[in-house]
PDB file of C-alpha atoms in Angstrom:
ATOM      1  CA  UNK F   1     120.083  47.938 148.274  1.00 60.00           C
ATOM      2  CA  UNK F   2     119.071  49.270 151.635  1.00 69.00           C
ATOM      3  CA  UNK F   3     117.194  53.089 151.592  1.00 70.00           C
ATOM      4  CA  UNK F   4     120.658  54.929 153.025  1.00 78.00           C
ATOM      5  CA  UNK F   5     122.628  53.474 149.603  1.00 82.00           C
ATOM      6  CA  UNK F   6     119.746  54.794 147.624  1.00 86.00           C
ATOM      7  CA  UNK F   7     119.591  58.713 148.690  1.00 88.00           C
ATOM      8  CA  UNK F   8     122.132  59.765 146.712  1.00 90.00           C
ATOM      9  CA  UNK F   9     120.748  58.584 143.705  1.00 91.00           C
ATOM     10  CA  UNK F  10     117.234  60.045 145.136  1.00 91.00           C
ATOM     11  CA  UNK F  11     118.841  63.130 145.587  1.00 92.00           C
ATOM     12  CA  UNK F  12     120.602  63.192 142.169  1.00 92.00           C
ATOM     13  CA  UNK F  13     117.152  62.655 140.306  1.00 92.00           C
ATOM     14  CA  UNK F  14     115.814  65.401 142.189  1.00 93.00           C
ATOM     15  CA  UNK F  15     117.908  68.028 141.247  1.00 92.00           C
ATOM     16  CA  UNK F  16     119.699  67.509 138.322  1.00 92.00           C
ATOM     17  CA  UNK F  17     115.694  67.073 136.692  1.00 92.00           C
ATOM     18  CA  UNK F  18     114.716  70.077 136.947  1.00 92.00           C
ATOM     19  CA  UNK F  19     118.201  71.817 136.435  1.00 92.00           C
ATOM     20  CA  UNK F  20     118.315  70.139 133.158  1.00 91.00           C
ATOM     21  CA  UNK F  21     114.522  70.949 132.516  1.00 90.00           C
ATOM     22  CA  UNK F  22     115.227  74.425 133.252  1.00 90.00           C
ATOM     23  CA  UNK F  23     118.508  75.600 131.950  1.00 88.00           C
ATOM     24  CA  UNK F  24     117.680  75.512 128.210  1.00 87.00           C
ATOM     25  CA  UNK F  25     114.861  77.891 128.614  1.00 86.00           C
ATOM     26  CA  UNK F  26     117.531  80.969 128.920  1.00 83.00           C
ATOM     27  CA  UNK F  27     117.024  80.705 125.145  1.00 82.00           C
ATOM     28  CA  UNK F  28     113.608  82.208 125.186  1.00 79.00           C
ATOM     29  CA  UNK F  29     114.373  85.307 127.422  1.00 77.00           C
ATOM     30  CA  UNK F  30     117.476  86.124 125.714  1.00 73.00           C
ATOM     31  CA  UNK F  31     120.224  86.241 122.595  1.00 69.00           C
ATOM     32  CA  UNK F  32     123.120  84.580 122.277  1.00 72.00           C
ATOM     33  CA  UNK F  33     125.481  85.609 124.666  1.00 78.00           C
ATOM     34  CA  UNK F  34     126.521  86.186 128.246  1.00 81.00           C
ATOM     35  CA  UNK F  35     122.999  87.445 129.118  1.00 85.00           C
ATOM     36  CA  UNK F  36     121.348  84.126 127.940  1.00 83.00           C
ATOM     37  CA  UNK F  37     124.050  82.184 130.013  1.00 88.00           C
ATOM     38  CA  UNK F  38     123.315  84.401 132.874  1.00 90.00           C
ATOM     39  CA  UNK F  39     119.670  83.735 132.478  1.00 89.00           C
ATOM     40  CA  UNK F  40     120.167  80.315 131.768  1.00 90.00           C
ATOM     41  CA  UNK F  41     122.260  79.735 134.803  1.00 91.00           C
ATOM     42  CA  UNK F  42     119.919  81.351 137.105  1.00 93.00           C
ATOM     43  CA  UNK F  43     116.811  79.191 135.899  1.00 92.00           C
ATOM     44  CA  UNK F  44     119.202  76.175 136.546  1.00 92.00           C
ATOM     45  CA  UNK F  45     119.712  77.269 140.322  1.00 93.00           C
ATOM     46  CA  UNK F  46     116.186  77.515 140.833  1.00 93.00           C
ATOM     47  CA  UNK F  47     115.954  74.173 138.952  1.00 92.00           C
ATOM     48  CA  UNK F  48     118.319  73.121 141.826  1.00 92.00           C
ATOM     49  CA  UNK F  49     117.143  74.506 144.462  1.00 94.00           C
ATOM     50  CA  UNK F  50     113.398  73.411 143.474  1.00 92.00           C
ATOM     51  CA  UNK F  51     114.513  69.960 143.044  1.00 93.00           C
ATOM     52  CA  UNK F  52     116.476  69.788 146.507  1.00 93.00           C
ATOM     53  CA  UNK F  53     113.389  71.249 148.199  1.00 93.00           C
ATOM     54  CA  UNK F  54     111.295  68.527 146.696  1.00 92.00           C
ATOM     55  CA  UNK F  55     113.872  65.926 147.989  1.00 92.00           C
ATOM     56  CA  UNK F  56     113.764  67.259 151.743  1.00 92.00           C
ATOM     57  CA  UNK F  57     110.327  66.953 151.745  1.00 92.00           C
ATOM     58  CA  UNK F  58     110.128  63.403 150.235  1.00 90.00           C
ATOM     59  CA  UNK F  59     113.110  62.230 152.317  1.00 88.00           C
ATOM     60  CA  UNK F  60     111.025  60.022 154.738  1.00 88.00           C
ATOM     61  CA  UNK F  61     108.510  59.229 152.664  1.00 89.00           C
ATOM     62  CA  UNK F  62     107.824  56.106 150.522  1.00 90.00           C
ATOM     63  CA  UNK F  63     109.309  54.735 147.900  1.00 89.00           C
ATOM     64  CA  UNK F  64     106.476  55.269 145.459  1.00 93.00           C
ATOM     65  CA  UNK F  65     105.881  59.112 146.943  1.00 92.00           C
ATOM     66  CA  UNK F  66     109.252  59.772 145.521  1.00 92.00           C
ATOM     67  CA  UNK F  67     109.134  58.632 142.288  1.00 93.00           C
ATOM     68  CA  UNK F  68     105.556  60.108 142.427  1.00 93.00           C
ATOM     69  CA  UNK F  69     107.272  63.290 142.889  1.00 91.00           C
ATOM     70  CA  UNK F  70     110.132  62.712 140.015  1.00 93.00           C
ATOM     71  CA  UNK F  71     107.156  62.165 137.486  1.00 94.00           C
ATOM     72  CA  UNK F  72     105.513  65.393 138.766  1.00 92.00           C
ATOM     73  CA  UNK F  73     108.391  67.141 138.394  1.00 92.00           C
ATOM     74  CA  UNK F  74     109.192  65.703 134.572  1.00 93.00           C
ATOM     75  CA  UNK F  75     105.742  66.414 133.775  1.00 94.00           C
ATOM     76  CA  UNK F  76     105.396  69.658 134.633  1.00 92.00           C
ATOM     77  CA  UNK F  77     108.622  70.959 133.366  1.00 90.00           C
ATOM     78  CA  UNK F  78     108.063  69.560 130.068  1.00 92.00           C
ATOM     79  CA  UNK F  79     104.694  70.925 130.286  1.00 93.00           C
ATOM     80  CA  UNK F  80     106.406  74.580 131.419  1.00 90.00           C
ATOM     81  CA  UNK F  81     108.800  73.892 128.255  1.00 88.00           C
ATOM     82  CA  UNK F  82     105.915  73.721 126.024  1.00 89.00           C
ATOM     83  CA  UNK F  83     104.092  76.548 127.312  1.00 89.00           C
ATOM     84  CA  UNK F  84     107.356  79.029 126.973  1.00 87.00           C
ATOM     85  CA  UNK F  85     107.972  77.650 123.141  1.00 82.00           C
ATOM     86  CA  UNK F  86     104.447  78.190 121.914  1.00 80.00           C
ATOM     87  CA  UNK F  87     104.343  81.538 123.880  1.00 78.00           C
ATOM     88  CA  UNK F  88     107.592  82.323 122.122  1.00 73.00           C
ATOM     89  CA  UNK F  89     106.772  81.269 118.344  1.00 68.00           C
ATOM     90  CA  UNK F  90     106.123  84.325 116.191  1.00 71.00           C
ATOM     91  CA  UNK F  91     103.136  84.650 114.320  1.00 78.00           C
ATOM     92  CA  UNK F  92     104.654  85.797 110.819  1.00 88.00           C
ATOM     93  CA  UNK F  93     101.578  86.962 107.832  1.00 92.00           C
ATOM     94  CA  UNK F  94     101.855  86.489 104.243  1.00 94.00           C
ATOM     95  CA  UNK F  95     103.399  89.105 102.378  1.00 95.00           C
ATOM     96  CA  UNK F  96     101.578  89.909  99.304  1.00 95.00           C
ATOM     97  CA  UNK F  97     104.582  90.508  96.926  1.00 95.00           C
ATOM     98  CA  UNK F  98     106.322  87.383  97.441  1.00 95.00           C
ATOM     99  CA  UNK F  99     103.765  84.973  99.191  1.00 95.00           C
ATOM    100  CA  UNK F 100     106.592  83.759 101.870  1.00 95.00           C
ATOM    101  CA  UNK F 101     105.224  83.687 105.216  1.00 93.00           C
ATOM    102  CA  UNK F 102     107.812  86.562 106.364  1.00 92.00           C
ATOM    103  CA  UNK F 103     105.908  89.415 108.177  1.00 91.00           C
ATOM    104  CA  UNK F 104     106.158  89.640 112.183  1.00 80.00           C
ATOM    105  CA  UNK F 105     104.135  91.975 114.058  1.00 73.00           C
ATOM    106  CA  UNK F 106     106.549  94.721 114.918  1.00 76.00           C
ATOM    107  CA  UNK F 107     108.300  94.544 111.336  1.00 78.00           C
ATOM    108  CA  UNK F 108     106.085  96.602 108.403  1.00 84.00           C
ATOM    109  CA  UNK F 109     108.462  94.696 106.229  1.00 91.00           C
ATOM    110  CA  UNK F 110     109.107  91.202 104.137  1.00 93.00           C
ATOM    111  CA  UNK F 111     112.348  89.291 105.491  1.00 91.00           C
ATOM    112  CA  UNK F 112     112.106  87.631 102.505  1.00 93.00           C
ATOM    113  CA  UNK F 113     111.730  90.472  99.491  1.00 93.00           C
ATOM    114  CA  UNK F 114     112.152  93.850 101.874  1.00 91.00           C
ATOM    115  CA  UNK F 115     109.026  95.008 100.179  1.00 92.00           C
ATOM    116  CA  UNK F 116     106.753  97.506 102.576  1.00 90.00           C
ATOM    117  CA  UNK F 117     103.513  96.535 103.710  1.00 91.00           C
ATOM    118  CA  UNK F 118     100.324  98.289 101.569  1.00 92.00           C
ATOM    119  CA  UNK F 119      99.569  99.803 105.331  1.00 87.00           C
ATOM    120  CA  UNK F 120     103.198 101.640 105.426  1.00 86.00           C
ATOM    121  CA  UNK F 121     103.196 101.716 101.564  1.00 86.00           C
ATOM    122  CA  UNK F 122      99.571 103.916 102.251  1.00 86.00           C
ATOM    123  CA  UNK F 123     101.427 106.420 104.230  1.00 82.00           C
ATOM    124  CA  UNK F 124     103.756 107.752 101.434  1.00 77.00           C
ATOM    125  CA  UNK F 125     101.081 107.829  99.196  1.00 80.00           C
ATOM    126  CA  UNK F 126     102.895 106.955  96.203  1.00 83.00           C
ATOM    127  CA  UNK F 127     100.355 104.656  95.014  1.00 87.00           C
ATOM    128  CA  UNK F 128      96.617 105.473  93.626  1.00 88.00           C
ATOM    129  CA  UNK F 129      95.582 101.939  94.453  1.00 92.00           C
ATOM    130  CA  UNK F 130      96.489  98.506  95.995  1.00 94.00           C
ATOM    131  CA  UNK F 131      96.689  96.529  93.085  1.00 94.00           C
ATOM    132  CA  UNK F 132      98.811  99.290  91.115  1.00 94.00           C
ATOM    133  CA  UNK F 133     101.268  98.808  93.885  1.00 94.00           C
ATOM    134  CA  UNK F 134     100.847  95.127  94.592  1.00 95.00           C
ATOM    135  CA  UNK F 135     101.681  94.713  90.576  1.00 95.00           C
ATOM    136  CA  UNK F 136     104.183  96.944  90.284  1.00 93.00           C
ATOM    137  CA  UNK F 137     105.887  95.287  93.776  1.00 94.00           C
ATOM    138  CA  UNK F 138     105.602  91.702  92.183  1.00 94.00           C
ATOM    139  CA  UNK F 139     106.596  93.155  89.091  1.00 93.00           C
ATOM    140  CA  UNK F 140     110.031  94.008  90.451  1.00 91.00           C
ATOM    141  CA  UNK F 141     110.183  91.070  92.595  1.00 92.00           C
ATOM    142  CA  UNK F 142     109.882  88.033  89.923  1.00 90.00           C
ATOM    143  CA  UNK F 143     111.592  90.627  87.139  1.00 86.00           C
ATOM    144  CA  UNK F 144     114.429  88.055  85.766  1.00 72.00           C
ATOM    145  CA  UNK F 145     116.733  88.591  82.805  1.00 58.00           C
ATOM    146  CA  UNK F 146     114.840  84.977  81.520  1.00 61.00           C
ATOM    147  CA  UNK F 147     111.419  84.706  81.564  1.00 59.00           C
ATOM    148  CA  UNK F 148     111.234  81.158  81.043  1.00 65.00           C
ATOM    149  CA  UNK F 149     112.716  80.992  84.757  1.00 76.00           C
ATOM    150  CA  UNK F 150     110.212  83.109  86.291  1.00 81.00           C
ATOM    151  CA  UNK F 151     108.917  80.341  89.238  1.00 86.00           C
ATOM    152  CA  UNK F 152     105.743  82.361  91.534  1.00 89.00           C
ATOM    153  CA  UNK F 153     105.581  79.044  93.692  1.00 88.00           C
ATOM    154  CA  UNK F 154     109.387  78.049  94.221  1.00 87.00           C
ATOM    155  CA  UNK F 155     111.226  77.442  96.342  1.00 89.00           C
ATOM    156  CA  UNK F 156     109.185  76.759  99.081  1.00 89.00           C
ATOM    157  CA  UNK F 157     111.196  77.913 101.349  1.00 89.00           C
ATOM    158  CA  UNK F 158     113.659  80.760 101.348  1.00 90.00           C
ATOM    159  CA  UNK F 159     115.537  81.533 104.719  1.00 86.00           C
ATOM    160  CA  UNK F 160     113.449  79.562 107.056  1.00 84.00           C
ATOM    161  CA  UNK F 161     110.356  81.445 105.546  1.00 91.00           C
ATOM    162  CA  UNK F 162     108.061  79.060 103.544  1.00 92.00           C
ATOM    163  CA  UNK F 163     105.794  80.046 100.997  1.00 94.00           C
ATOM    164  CA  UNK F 164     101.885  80.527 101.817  1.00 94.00           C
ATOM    165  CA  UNK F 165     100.009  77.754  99.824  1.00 93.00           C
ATOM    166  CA  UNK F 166      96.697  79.851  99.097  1.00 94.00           C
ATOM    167  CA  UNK F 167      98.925  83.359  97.743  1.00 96.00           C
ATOM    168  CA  UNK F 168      98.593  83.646  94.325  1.00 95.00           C
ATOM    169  CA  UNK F 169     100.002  86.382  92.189  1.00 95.00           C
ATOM    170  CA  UNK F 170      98.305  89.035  90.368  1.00 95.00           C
ATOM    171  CA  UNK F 171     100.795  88.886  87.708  1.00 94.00           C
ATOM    172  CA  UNK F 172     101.541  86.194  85.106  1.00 90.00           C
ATOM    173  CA  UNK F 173     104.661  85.302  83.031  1.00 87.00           C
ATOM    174  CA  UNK F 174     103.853  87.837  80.106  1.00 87.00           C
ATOM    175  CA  UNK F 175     103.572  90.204  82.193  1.00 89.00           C
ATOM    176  CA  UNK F 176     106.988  89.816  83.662  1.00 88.00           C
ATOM    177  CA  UNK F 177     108.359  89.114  80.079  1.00 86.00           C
ATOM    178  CA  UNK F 178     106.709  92.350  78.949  1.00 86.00           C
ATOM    179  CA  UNK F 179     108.088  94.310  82.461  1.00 86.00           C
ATOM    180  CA  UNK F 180     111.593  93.386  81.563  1.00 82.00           C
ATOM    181  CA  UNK F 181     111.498  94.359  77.846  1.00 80.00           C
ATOM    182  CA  UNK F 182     110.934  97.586  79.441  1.00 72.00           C
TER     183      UNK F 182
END
């Protein structure tokens, strides 16, 4: 195959790459809908426009330059999709009622049991102490109409949410037995 036969398929590489490279990271900047399309659309231009950039200027050049250039470009969008993930992953903290990994940064609040943090339980003052309203919290969490069900450490996951392997509860099985006689 002579190098005229070739360009197209030079060309092809060269921007459909990086479109498909860039596209799916409208998924980071937005929600589901015509905003993340929008946003997705756009990255895929640039994607496009990138790629046919990169293809003008390796035109005349070598066989090896381009597929120098194709690697580059793999590499570094893979490398930009990695970068925008981890930069995107929340950070969730163990709640203390439950022990599900289930509190992000903005939230004061378990997505898993709803309970309050002790920081935004503080505020209302409703509570002399931590532990009286870590124990009553748990109380009310694991509470069951059958004690013998009562399960601290399963499941291990709930919602997406998995459960933190060092929490431990400051409650026991009695104690729940003993809550709901009440």
């Amino acid at each position: 195959m002579n190098d005229k036969k070739k360009e197209p398929i030079w060309l092809a590489l060269f921007t459909v790459l990086p479109v498909s490279l860039l596209w799916p990271l409208g998924e980071y900047f937005e929600e589901q809908g015509i905003n993340q399309t929008l946003v997705s659309a756009l990255l895929g231009g640039l994607g496009g426009l990138i790629g046919f950039g990169l293809y003008s200027w390796t035109k005349s050049k070598s066989t090896k330059t381009k597929i120098i250039g194709i690697v580059s470009i793999l590499v570094l969008g893979i490398a930009i999709i990695r970068i925008v993930h981890t930069s995107s992953v929340e950070v969730l903290k163990t709640c203390e009622i439950c022990g599900y990994k289930a509190i992000d940064k903005q939230e004061n609040e378990c997505n898993v049991c709803a309970s309050n943090t002790w920081e935004t339980e503080q505020a209302d003052k409703l509570y002399d102490s931590k532990l009286e309203w870590l124990k009553d919290e748990q109380l009310f969490w694991f509470a069951e109409d059958d004690t013998s069900f009562v399960e601290f450490y399963e499941p291990n996951q709930i919602d997406g949410f998995f459960k933190d392997e060092n929490w431990r509860p400051i409650i026991n099985k009695i104690d729940v037995f003993e809550y709901n006689k009440e």
